[in-house]
XYZ file of C-alpha atoms in Angstrom:
735
model
C -71.819 115.310 101.021
C -71.585 111.911 99.286
C -68.347 109.975 99.757
C -69.400 106.785 97.982
C -68.705 106.202 94.328
C -66.932 108.702 92.069
C -68.453 111.552 90.126
C -71.790 111.002 91.819
C -71.762 107.232 91.406
C -69.926 106.889 88.105
C -67.217 104.497 86.942
C -64.363 102.972 88.949
C -62.204 99.886 88.541
C -64.313 97.748 90.874
C -67.906 96.677 91.296
C -70.171 94.158 92.950
C -70.454 91.091 90.739
C -73.874 89.465 90.912
C -72.431 86.091 89.904
C -69.491 85.684 92.224
C -70.101 88.228 94.988
C -66.652 89.782 94.583
C -65.361 93.231 93.740
C -63.224 92.854 90.644
C -62.755 93.879 87.016
C -63.463 97.092 85.115
C -67.103 97.677 85.832
C -69.470 100.175 87.404
C -70.143 100.630 91.094
C -73.773 101.347 91.840
C -74.533 104.783 93.143
C -75.389 105.436 96.781
C -79.141 105.746 96.222
C -79.238 102.457 94.287
C -77.219 100.745 97.030
C -79.643 102.034 99.658
C -82.554 100.663 97.642
C -80.684 97.381 97.244
C -80.216 97.045 101.018
C -83.903 97.789 101.534
C -84.680 94.864 99.243
C -82.672 92.291 101.215
C -85.045 89.737 102.667
C -84.856 88.871 106.353
C -87.022 86.218 108.000
C -90.431 87.324 109.259
C -90.817 88.126 112.929
C -91.334 84.946 114.977
C -94.821 84.332 116.378
C -95.366 86.407 119.502
C -96.178 83.378 121.654
C -94.777 83.457 125.199
C -92.862 80.324 126.224
C -94.807 77.966 128.475
C -92.302 75.415 129.722
C -92.442 72.901 132.534
C -94.319 69.771 133.619
C -98.079 69.789 133.210
C -100.302 69.873 136.307
C -102.122 66.695 137.299
C -105.927 66.628 137.369
C -105.875 64.910 140.765
C -104.292 67.009 143.486
C -105.295 67.126 147.148
C -104.471 68.723 150.486
C -101.828 71.189 149.515
C -104.142 74.062 150.390
C -101.731 75.738 152.778
C -98.709 75.309 150.505
C -100.649 76.612 147.502
C -101.828 79.612 149.492
C -98.299 80.302 150.745
C -96.890 80.085 147.223
C -99.629 82.352 145.859
C -99.146 84.924 148.612
C -95.382 84.916 148.169
C -95.708 85.363 144.407
C -98.194 88.220 144.787
C -96.012 89.984 147.325
C -92.783 89.574 145.379
C -94.356 90.430 142.021
C -95.632 93.714 143.456
C -92.117 94.856 144.360
C -89.626 96.605 142.079
C -87.034 93.841 142.325
C -87.251 90.209 141.147
C -88.140 87.622 143.777
C -87.236 84.062 144.701
C -89.348 81.326 146.291
C -87.624 78.161 147.548
C -89.812 75.031 147.749
C -88.143 72.327 149.856
C -89.042 68.679 150.500
C -87.823 65.096 150.110
C -87.479 63.607 146.641
C -90.784 62.782 144.965
C -92.922 64.472 147.612
C -94.655 66.612 144.999
C -92.689 69.877 144.878
C -92.734 70.166 141.093
C -96.429 69.301 140.960
C -97.185 71.898 143.639
C -95.551 74.581 141.481
C -97.360 73.343 138.362
C -100.700 73.561 140.178
C -99.973 77.074 141.448
C -99.015 78.241 137.967
C -102.164 76.827 136.382
C -104.474 78.266 139.019
C -103.149 81.794 139.502
C -99.485 82.475 138.874
C -99.717 82.468 135.071
C -101.716 85.709 135.240
C -98.901 87.473 137.074
C -96.316 86.627 134.414
C -97.876 87.178 130.979
C -94.555 87.131 129.121
C -93.933 83.454 129.706
C -92.605 80.636 131.838
C -89.140 79.104 131.568
C -88.237 75.747 133.100
C -85.089 73.725 133.728
C -84.226 70.617 135.723
C -80.686 71.243 136.917
C -80.104 67.507 137.303
C -79.766 67.436 133.510
C -76.968 70.014 133.592
C -75.015 68.954 136.672
C -71.587 67.353 136.390
C -69.196 66.736 139.253
C -71.562 68.678 141.487
C -71.527 71.854 139.376
C -74.203 73.072 136.967
C -73.375 74.207 133.433
C -75.167 77.528 133.779
C -74.056 78.648 130.328
C -75.983 75.745 128.805
C -79.067 76.588 130.877
C -78.972 80.227 129.812
C -78.514 79.155 126.205
C -81.744 77.160 126.433
C -83.527 80.113 128.038
C -82.367 82.485 125.312
C -83.568 80.168 122.555
C -86.904 79.768 124.353
C -87.163 83.575 124.317
C -86.746 83.393 120.510
C -83.113 84.471 120.331
C -81.745 82.830 117.185
C -78.989 80.283 117.795
C -76.532 82.339 115.718
C -76.918 85.176 118.229
C -76.372 83.096 121.379
C -72.782 83.790 122.553
C -70.470 81.130 123.904
C -69.363 82.349 127.322
C -71.305 82.431 130.587
C -70.754 86.156 131.148
C -71.978 87.027 127.659
C -75.019 84.766 127.936
C -75.865 86.196 131.341
C -75.680 89.734 129.976
C -77.800 88.880 126.943
C -80.422 87.097 129.066
C -80.743 90.125 131.312
C -80.994 92.410 128.295
C -83.590 90.319 126.450
C -85.646 89.769 129.620
C -85.275 93.320 130.923
C -88.827 94.351 130.006
C -90.489 90.946 130.386
C -92.464 89.679 133.340
C -91.198 86.100 133.443
C -91.678 83.143 135.749
C -88.599 80.912 135.925
C -89.098 77.436 137.411
C -85.990 75.509 138.460
C -85.981 71.944 139.793
C -83.280 70.148 141.793
C -81.410 73.173 143.094
C -78.505 72.340 145.400
C -76.580 75.614 145.786
C -77.566 79.270 146.054
C -75.399 80.550 143.142
C -77.364 78.285 140.778
C -80.498 80.223 141.686
C -78.995 83.717 141.601
C -77.656 83.255 138.065
C -81.117 82.454 136.674
C -83.294 85.082 138.364
C -85.140 87.122 135.694
C -84.749 90.916 135.896
C -88.490 91.614 136.286
C -90.084 88.407 137.434
C -90.058 85.533 139.861
C -87.923 82.430 140.223
C -89.431 79.399 141.961
C -86.804 76.802 142.857
C -87.351 73.304 144.220
C -84.774 71.349 146.181
C -84.312 68.828 148.956
C -82.724 71.115 151.524
C -82.935 74.670 152.757
C -80.357 77.123 151.382
C -79.795 79.654 154.213
C -77.922 82.161 152.056
C -80.937 82.445 149.750
C -83.189 83.126 152.710
C -80.770 85.856 153.797
C -81.178 87.329 150.294
C -84.932 87.575 150.889
C -86.157 84.309 149.385
C -89.440 82.938 150.721
C -89.310 79.357 152.028
C -92.148 76.857 151.517
C -91.761 73.449 153.146
C -93.540 70.500 151.503
C -93.923 67.526 153.833
C -95.291 64.071 152.981
C -99.082 63.817 153.111
C -100.574 63.264 156.543
C -102.992 60.412 157.193
C -106.139 62.362 156.406
C -104.819 63.909 153.187
C -103.292 60.669 151.992
C -106.504 58.790 152.675
C -108.449 61.416 150.739
C -106.089 60.960 147.802
C -106.398 57.174 147.881
C -110.189 57.347 148.025
C -110.187 59.900 145.205
C -108.634 57.193 143.034
C -110.560 54.292 144.613
C -113.913 55.607 145.756
C -115.003 52.270 147.191
C -111.817 51.804 149.260
C -112.304 51.083 152.929
C -111.060 54.042 154.976
C -108.951 51.841 157.237
C -107.345 50.028 154.309
C -106.651 53.355 152.565
C -105.025 54.642 155.749
C -102.831 51.519 155.853
C -101.650 52.168 152.295
C -100.783 55.753 153.223
C -98.868 54.576 156.281
C -96.933 51.938 154.343
C -96.061 54.533 151.670
C -95.024 57.034 154.386
C -97.444 59.576 152.881
C -95.208 59.849 149.843
C -97.311 60.983 146.823
C -95.059 59.336 144.233
C -95.199 55.979 146.091
C -98.978 56.223 146.491
C -99.477 57.059 142.837
C -97.232 54.237 141.637
C -98.919 51.660 143.884
C -102.456 52.668 142.936
C -101.722 53.013 139.214
C -100.279 49.513 139.350
C -103.406 48.286 141.105
C -105.693 50.011 138.585
C -104.175 47.903 135.796
C -105.035 44.697 137.725
C -108.786 44.642 138.381
C -108.545 41.136 139.825
C -106.641 42.540 142.860
C -107.864 44.722 145.718
C -106.392 47.407 147.922
C -106.086 44.749 150.616
C -103.717 42.846 148.322
C -101.533 45.930 148.059
C -101.468 46.324 151.831
C -100.637 42.657 152.330
C -97.755 42.696 149.841
C -96.289 45.930 151.172
C -96.561 44.720 154.749
C -94.813 41.456 153.890
C -92.036 43.295 152.045
C -92.430 40.570 149.462
C -90.555 42.204 146.647
C -86.954 43.310 146.939
C -84.025 44.086 144.663
C -81.933 41.318 146.101
C -79.227 43.873 146.885
C -79.801 44.764 150.512
C -76.072 44.966 151.018
C -75.844 47.698 148.431
C -78.568 49.678 150.217
C -76.764 49.352 153.521
C -73.433 50.292 151.980
C -74.769 53.461 150.402
C -76.676 54.471 153.511
C -79.778 55.257 151.487
C -82.723 53.762 149.714
C -83.849 54.687 146.253
C -85.498 57.771 147.673
C -82.273 59.599 146.998
C -80.585 60.388 150.297
C -80.266 59.746 153.988
C -82.333 62.840 154.772
C -85.375 61.024 153.364
C -85.231 58.506 156.222
C -88.204 56.164 156.319
C -89.769 57.874 153.320
C -86.997 56.536 151.081
C -87.426 53.013 152.440
C -91.183 53.184 151.871
C -90.683 54.313 148.284
C -88.217 51.471 147.743
C -90.760 48.952 148.971
C -93.512 50.315 146.735
C -91.301 50.486 143.659
C -90.027 46.965 144.272
C -93.637 45.768 144.397
C -94.707 47.680 141.298
C -91.741 46.539 139.204
C -92.118 42.933 140.326
C -95.728 42.972 139.161
C -95.229 44.250 135.602
C -94.695 41.866 132.648
C -91.230 40.491 132.067
C -90.490 42.613 128.980
C -91.435 45.766 130.906
C -89.266 44.753 133.843
C -86.404 44.165 131.389
C -86.995 47.642 129.945
C -86.944 49.141 133.440
C -83.630 47.423 134.167
C -82.206 48.752 130.893
C -83.192 52.281 131.928
C -81.237 51.672 135.132
C -78.113 50.807 133.130
C -78.288 53.737 130.682
C -75.678 56.411 131.508
C -77.836 59.430 130.644
C -81.134 60.828 131.876
C -83.490 60.402 128.898
C -84.134 57.639 126.386
C -85.876 57.192 123.052
C -87.458 54.058 121.666
C -84.565 53.926 119.181
C -81.995 53.802 121.967
C -83.911 51.227 123.996
C -84.252 48.966 120.989
C -80.528 49.296 120.310
C -79.861 48.438 123.967
C -81.711 45.140 123.570
C -85.280 45.880 124.677
C -88.217 44.062 123.094
C -91.817 45.235 122.782
C -90.510 48.731 123.478
C -93.712 50.693 122.845
C -95.747 48.337 125.015
C -93.199 48.464 127.842
C -92.957 52.244 127.751
C -96.732 52.475 127.865
C -96.772 50.289 130.954
C -94.112 52.421 132.696
C -96.001 55.595 131.804
C -99.270 54.212 133.156
C -97.549 53.241 136.415
C -96.101 56.774 136.641
C -92.595 55.317 136.719
C -91.683 57.136 133.506
C -92.717 60.505 132.077
C -92.570 62.152 128.670
C -90.002 64.908 128.281
C -90.376 68.116 126.285
C -87.939 68.195 123.370
C -87.424 70.316 120.273
C -86.494 67.376 118.038
C -88.725 64.677 116.574
C -88.337 61.517 118.713
C -90.447 61.123 121.851
C -88.162 61.141 124.862
C -88.783 59.451 128.180
C -87.211 59.723 131.586
C -87.618 58.234 135.019
C -88.377 60.501 137.966
C -85.093 61.057 139.815
C -86.323 58.963 142.755
C -87.385 56.163 140.405
C -84.122 56.439 138.452
C -82.161 55.935 141.668
C -84.227 52.808 142.331
C -83.660 51.500 138.788
C -79.921 52.067 139.077
C -79.856 50.277 142.393
C -81.505 47.288 140.705
C -78.983 47.535 137.860
C -76.151 47.095 140.361
C -77.532 43.624 141.121
C -77.341 42.572 137.447
C -74.495 40.273 136.363
C -71.512 42.399 135.321
C -71.311 40.703 131.922
C -74.927 41.597 131.169
C -74.526 45.182 132.323
C -71.422 45.701 130.151
C -73.131 44.136 127.138
C -75.977 46.634 127.410
C -73.562 49.525 127.834
C -71.558 48.296 124.841
C -74.634 48.443 122.613
C -75.521 51.897 123.929
C -72.054 53.292 123.221
C -72.065 51.783 119.722
C -75.454 53.379 119.035
C -74.295 56.832 120.088
C -70.929 56.590 118.325
C -72.545 55.734 114.987
C -75.384 58.240 115.403
C -72.964 61.048 116.296
C -70.825 60.267 113.241
C -73.852 60.436 110.933
C -74.962 63.674 112.593
C -71.495 65.176 112.168
C -71.479 64.309 108.469
C -74.831 66.015 107.921
C -73.989 69.120 109.948
C -70.412 69.813 108.780
C -70.242 67.923 105.493
C -66.949 66.826 103.973
C -64.504 68.014 106.621
C -61.220 66.447 107.735
C -61.869 63.524 110.107
C -59.532 60.914 111.560
C -62.148 58.216 112.129
C -63.617 56.264 109.198
C -67.313 56.600 108.342
C -69.666 54.427 110.428
C -70.336 50.952 109.071
C -74.044 50.934 109.953
C -76.253 53.154 107.790
C -78.387 55.732 109.538
C -81.567 53.816 108.754
C -80.403 50.856 110.878
C -80.181 52.987 114.020
C -83.888 53.824 114.195
C -86.735 51.651 115.398
C -88.775 53.120 112.570
C -87.896 55.687 109.913
C -84.613 57.524 110.569
C -83.169 59.366 113.553
C -82.872 62.601 111.571
C -82.871 63.905 108.010
C -80.874 66.917 106.858
C -78.582 69.321 108.668
C -81.092 71.199 110.887
C -82.765 67.974 111.993
C -79.416 66.343 112.796
C -78.261 69.331 114.829
C -81.490 69.353 116.855
C -81.118 65.631 117.594
C -77.496 66.043 118.681
C -78.459 68.956 120.922
C -81.371 67.065 122.480
C -78.975 64.200 123.298
C -76.224 66.463 124.667
C -76.574 65.421 128.321
C -76.684 61.757 127.337
C -73.597 62.136 125.164
C -71.692 63.580 128.100
C -72.660 60.624 130.295
C -71.905 58.067 127.571
C -68.415 59.484 127.009
C -67.684 59.247 130.733
C -69.030 55.697 130.858
C -66.917 54.634 127.876
C -63.833 56.146 129.509
C -64.568 54.277 132.749
C -64.861 51.012 130.816
C -61.591 51.599 128.970
C -63.256 51.853 125.555
C -60.837 54.525 124.446
C -61.514 54.489 120.703
C -65.177 55.183 121.354
C -64.280 58.126 123.606
C -62.297 59.981 120.969
C -64.622 58.981 118.121
C -67.562 60.504 119.991
C -65.610 63.655 120.807
C -64.428 64.142 117.245
C -67.976 63.776 115.922
C -69.474 66.076 118.548
C -67.429 69.052 117.356
C -70.375 69.540 114.997
C -72.583 70.137 118.039
C -70.135 71.874 120.345
C -69.053 74.433 117.751
C -72.471 75.034 116.197
C -74.342 75.464 119.488
C -71.408 76.821 121.529
C -71.447 74.097 124.184
C -67.880 75.043 124.953
C -67.692 73.719 128.520
C -68.827 70.310 127.252
C -66.189 70.483 124.549
C -63.450 71.052 127.107
C -64.678 68.327 129.476
C -65.099 65.646 126.819
C -61.926 66.730 125.037
C -59.806 66.157 128.136
C -61.210 62.612 128.384
C -60.429 62.101 124.692
C -56.834 63.258 125.191
C -56.407 60.621 127.904
C -57.999 58.039 125.609
C -55.598 58.910 122.796
C -52.650 58.542 125.148
C -53.887 55.100 126.255
C -54.078 54.064 122.591
C -50.731 55.649 121.662
C -52.458 57.713 118.952
C -50.551 60.997 118.590
C -52.720 61.988 115.627
C -55.858 61.711 117.755
C -54.236 63.495 120.689
C -53.284 66.403 118.429
C -56.821 66.649 117.109
C -58.387 66.519 120.566
C -55.966 69.039 122.068
C -56.795 71.368 119.200
C -60.539 70.997 119.887
C -60.009 71.837 123.559
C -57.852 74.784 122.550
C -60.489 76.136 120.169
C -63.152 75.920 122.867
C -60.858 77.684 125.358
C -60.082 80.328 122.719
C -63.779 81.050 122.195
C -64.221 81.245 125.967
C -61.436 83.848 126.091
C -59.016 81.582 127.990
C -56.062 82.163 125.674
C -53.471 80.854 128.135
C -55.205 77.490 128.381
C -55.603 77.365 124.625
C -51.900 78.049 124.070
C -50.945 75.381 126.607
C -52.970 72.749 124.752
C -51.582 73.818 121.388
C -48.021 73.717 122.692
C -48.520 70.109 123.791
C -50.079 69.299 120.403
C -47.190 70.908 118.513
C -44.732 68.661 120.344
C -46.457 65.644 118.771
C -46.638 66.853 115.161
C -43.527 64.974 114.076
C -45.230 61.718 115.084
C -48.347 62.383 112.968
C -48.336 61.679 109.257
C -51.214 63.810 107.984
C -50.090 67.394 107.249
C -53.616 68.634 107.920
C -53.027 68.069 111.629
C -50.172 70.534 111.449
C -52.488 72.890 109.611
C -55.218 72.869 112.261
C -52.738 73.492 115.078
C -51.022 76.315 113.209
C -54.405 77.856 112.392
C -55.443 77.845 116.051
C -52.136 79.392 117.105
C -52.612 82.069 114.480
C -56.103 82.895 115.737
C -54.740 83.297 119.248
C -52.002 85.605 117.977
C -54.639 87.730 116.239
C -56.722 87.842 119.419
C -53.735 88.945 121.472
C -52.956 91.570 118.872
C -56.422 93.087 119.219
C -55.785 93.582 122.923
C -52.392 95.247 122.460
C -52.374 98.940 123.337
C -49.290 99.748 121.276
C -49.801 99.887 117.476
C -46.330 98.491 117.004
C -47.009 95.530 119.272
C -50.311 94.887 117.486
C -48.521 94.795 114.118
C -45.970 92.358 115.531
C -48.771 90.068 116.649
C -50.388 90.359 113.218
C -47.114 89.376 111.543
C -46.781 86.406 113.912
C -50.292 85.329 112.968
C -49.570 85.746 109.240
C -46.548 83.468 109.434
C -48.528 80.797 111.284
C -51.377 80.976 108.772
C -48.891 80.780 105.868
C -47.510 77.543 107.316
C -51.045 76.214 107.767
C -51.766 77.144 104.144
C -48.700 75.224 102.990
C -49.839 72.171 104.967
C -53.250 72.237 103.270
C -51.687 72.687 99.830
C -49.568 69.591 100.459
C -52.677 67.367 100.715
C -54.252 69.207 98.755
C -57.418 70.266 100.588
C -59.337 72.961 98.622
C -61.477 74.054 101.573
C -58.436 74.189 103.848
C -56.584 76.252 101.235
C -59.428 78.768 101.106
C -59.755 78.980 104.897
C -56.051 79.507 105.494
C -55.771 82.051 102.669
C -58.663 83.911 104.252
C -56.827 83.795 107.595
C -53.621 85.076 105.996
C -55.618 87.994 104.598
C -57.108 88.717 108.030
C -53.605 88.894 109.478
C -52.477 91.184 106.642
C -55.414 93.518 107.293
C -54.567 93.560 111.008
C -50.999 94.439 110.032
C -52.289 97.237 107.779
C -50.963 95.574 104.602
C -54.143 96.276 102.694
C -53.017 95.701 99.108
C -51.294 92.412 99.954
C -54.480 91.251 101.659
C -56.528 91.968 98.519
C -54.144 89.909 96.373
C -54.465 86.934 98.724
C -58.251 87.281 98.841
C -58.504 87.316 95.033
C -56.600 84.016 94.858
C -58.715 82.513 97.635
C -61.918 83.577 95.887
C -60.880 81.778 92.703
C -60.372 78.514 94.590
C -63.637 78.997 96.517
C -65.617 79.589 93.306
C -64.052 76.551 91.646
C -64.959 74.328 94.601
C -68.399 75.861 95.195
C -67.458 77.101 98.667
C -70.136 79.824 98.947
C -69.833 80.356 102.745
C -66.144 81.214 102.372
C -66.860 83.615 99.503
C -69.093 85.508 101.909
C -66.307 85.714 104.518
C -63.799 86.746 101.869
C -65.962 89.717 100.887
C -66.210 90.884 104.500
C -62.415 90.954 104.843
C -62.092 92.509 101.392
C -64.341 95.371 102.527
C -62.061 96.030 105.512
C -59.013 96.057 103.242
C -60.654 98.653 100.979
C -61.416 100.772 104.043
C -57.735 100.656 104.913
C -56.878 101.877 101.424
C -59.380 104.713 101.793
C -61.668 103.400 99.047
C -65.064 103.634 100.690
C -66.951 102.970 97.462
C -65.186 99.645 96.937
C -65.647 98.791 100.612
C -69.385 99.402 100.313
C -69.542 97.240 97.184
C -67.771 94.346 98.928
C -69.850 94.659 102.099
C -73.012 94.792 99.995
C -71.987 91.603 98.217
C -71.369 89.962 101.600
C -74.815 91.035 102.780
C -76.413 89.532 99.659
C -74.572 86.251 100.117
C -75.337 86.043 103.834
C -79.043 86.590 103.234
C -79.063 83.923 100.518
C -77.240 81.421 102.715
C -79.358 82.348 105.764
C -76.208 83.060 107.764
C -77.804 85.757 109.842
C -74.853 86.497 112.123
C -72.767 87.253 109.025
C -75.590 89.353 107.587
C -75.560 91.289 110.842
C -71.796 91.874 110.481
C -72.168 93.043 106.886
C -74.995 95.449 107.729
C -73.102 96.816 110.726
C -70.071 97.444 108.533
C -72.222 99.095 105.858
C -73.834 101.316 108.498
C -70.444 102.493 109.730
C -69.216 103.068 106.160
C -72.312 105.096 105.291
C -71.801 107.158 108.430
C -68.192 107.925 107.514
C -69.235 108.829 103.972
C -72.155 110.944 105.249
C -74.493 108.924 103.037
C -77.771 109.381 104.908
C -80.007 107.246 102.635
C -77.665 104.265 102.873
C -77.222 104.664 106.596
C -80.987 104.850 107.137
C -81.540 101.760 104.974
C -78.863 99.788 106.843
C -80.137 100.842 110.272
C -83.695 99.860 109.369
C -82.626 96.495 107.958
C -80.351 95.793 110.923
C -83.149 96.615 113.363
C -85.547 94.326 111.471
C -82.978 91.532 111.427
C -82.227 91.751 115.143
C -85.887 91.955 115.983
C -86.609 88.761 114.091
C -83.543 87.178 115.714
C -85.062 87.846 119.130
C -83.045 90.935 120.049
C -84.091 94.483 120.739
C -83.240 97.079 118.063
C -79.558 98.073 118.229
C -78.207 101.339 119.516
C -76.883 103.842 116.992
C -73.792 102.316 115.298
C -70.380 103.921 115.414
C -67.886 104.185 112.581
């Protein structure tokens, strides 16, 4: 039986228009076989290269006396990998003692063979705020590393956890996690069929009770440390080498920094290093700060004398580098975030940036960081960063604030340019940045085009979070809300919803300090939209209620429109969860009225895009309320405005809702035509999540119409799409 088309695919009042992607006019609907062939012809991206991810720091060529630890790690991995359940290894030691390097060595030597499907890596220090880790962000990075397309990465932690377990279910993965502090951080990231190796500074007893294997990494003893020193300096006197090891407390990072510094100064000897370290010649000049914090730069009181030894070595190394490099090091201590680019350092006031970074890299004070965007990114080891920040505390307050001021200005302007490229001509409260994009880069430009801008914003996400907090602490309230408004482009596109809530709350406080009700409305709406996407409808409604109370104080009617739109979306969401059909229709009517008011607000400006969006929302509410014909009338009007303004993405969304309205009217042929048009548009615009929706709808429609060729074509295309998006082929669809 064929339920699509009439008279075997003959004439009806509606068709797919190849020029405007709508179903309208007196034309001919293609027959079912032609539609099946058309779906088969839709182009999806090719499958991504089947290259397993290989993330994490690279192993050093010089590595000594960790024979026992390497053997323990290898034996634990072999034992755990042989079992049916995933395993966990916990590597514990003081900061900078070489835990990460131990894991890197073990992976290079043997572990990579046990996990052929790839290695994932994360440093949780980059995702920790107020003591808690943003696990949703970590899982988002893992999913993208496993070739899941960004459009298919959900927003919430539960959904990302489920997708990670599904994608990784058949993969033998090694997950490496640095700077673990709490057991739940580890449990959330364990791969279904692999091994997780976590490094941290303290033992986590609850993990051991779960069956984790503990490996303790102590500082190098005298013999091992001496061997390491003489590996670097073959002609070193054994006694002098032993003195260096003792003065560095056997700490590998301190030894490496001291000897790299010496290697760049051939006029000095190892005896000079011993003499300077023994004399404690170089200090930060802030001994009171050290005493007040109860720790050295080593990172904590549990490091004891090791931390003090590292402080002494780092003081000596930094004191011996050229002045411009020392200035660069101090700037890195002032920066709020964890990574830096040459562009940022130049904006912060550094000179001879490339030369200074080269010096810090050669001294092993700084390292290169893996990043998906173009600029080279640098970071200090966490122990070194603590030392740099301790030095920064000794800087004059006026100088420190001047540096921070330049950093905040750089990020505020860069974020605004990124927002403009990613989201185009949308409603914004802040004016465009005064500085052109070209002035923000040391050479070339920070980014070009939408994809490049989005990658840059995402790579800077942790730094943005820190900069917003720093600006709030300094009372620079305009910068706080400007940054948050611009970063909607990132938060919404990449679903960093927890970041959106955190920064949005700071922006609300900033708006209140500045007595800017318009800004407060906008920021409360952003927080509400993030909460809505996270499924926290109560929190979203609370924020929108507070925003609505301020609308009379705001002059721009578009602010009323965005609040009304968000309230309408929440009403629709609550309607979908209603068990009673009558209650669901009441919710749909509530949503329609809110969207109608938002539409009126956008017409008052007028804002063509806003008019199309709110008309589309009105139609969604009408479909939910089973007012199919009324929805089609609204969609026809919206499509005219969208075509006139060249709003192709909204035409695609209009066709998807139009297809649902035709289903409600019982016109499967028209529904198929509209869904087919949506699929065409989505493929052309490379909006793969929308293409997925259109193909899913077409599959269900073909199933209801018992059109086997069309169903087979849709299932095959949907499977190909999801495969290339990094997902397994879908289960059989339901009508």
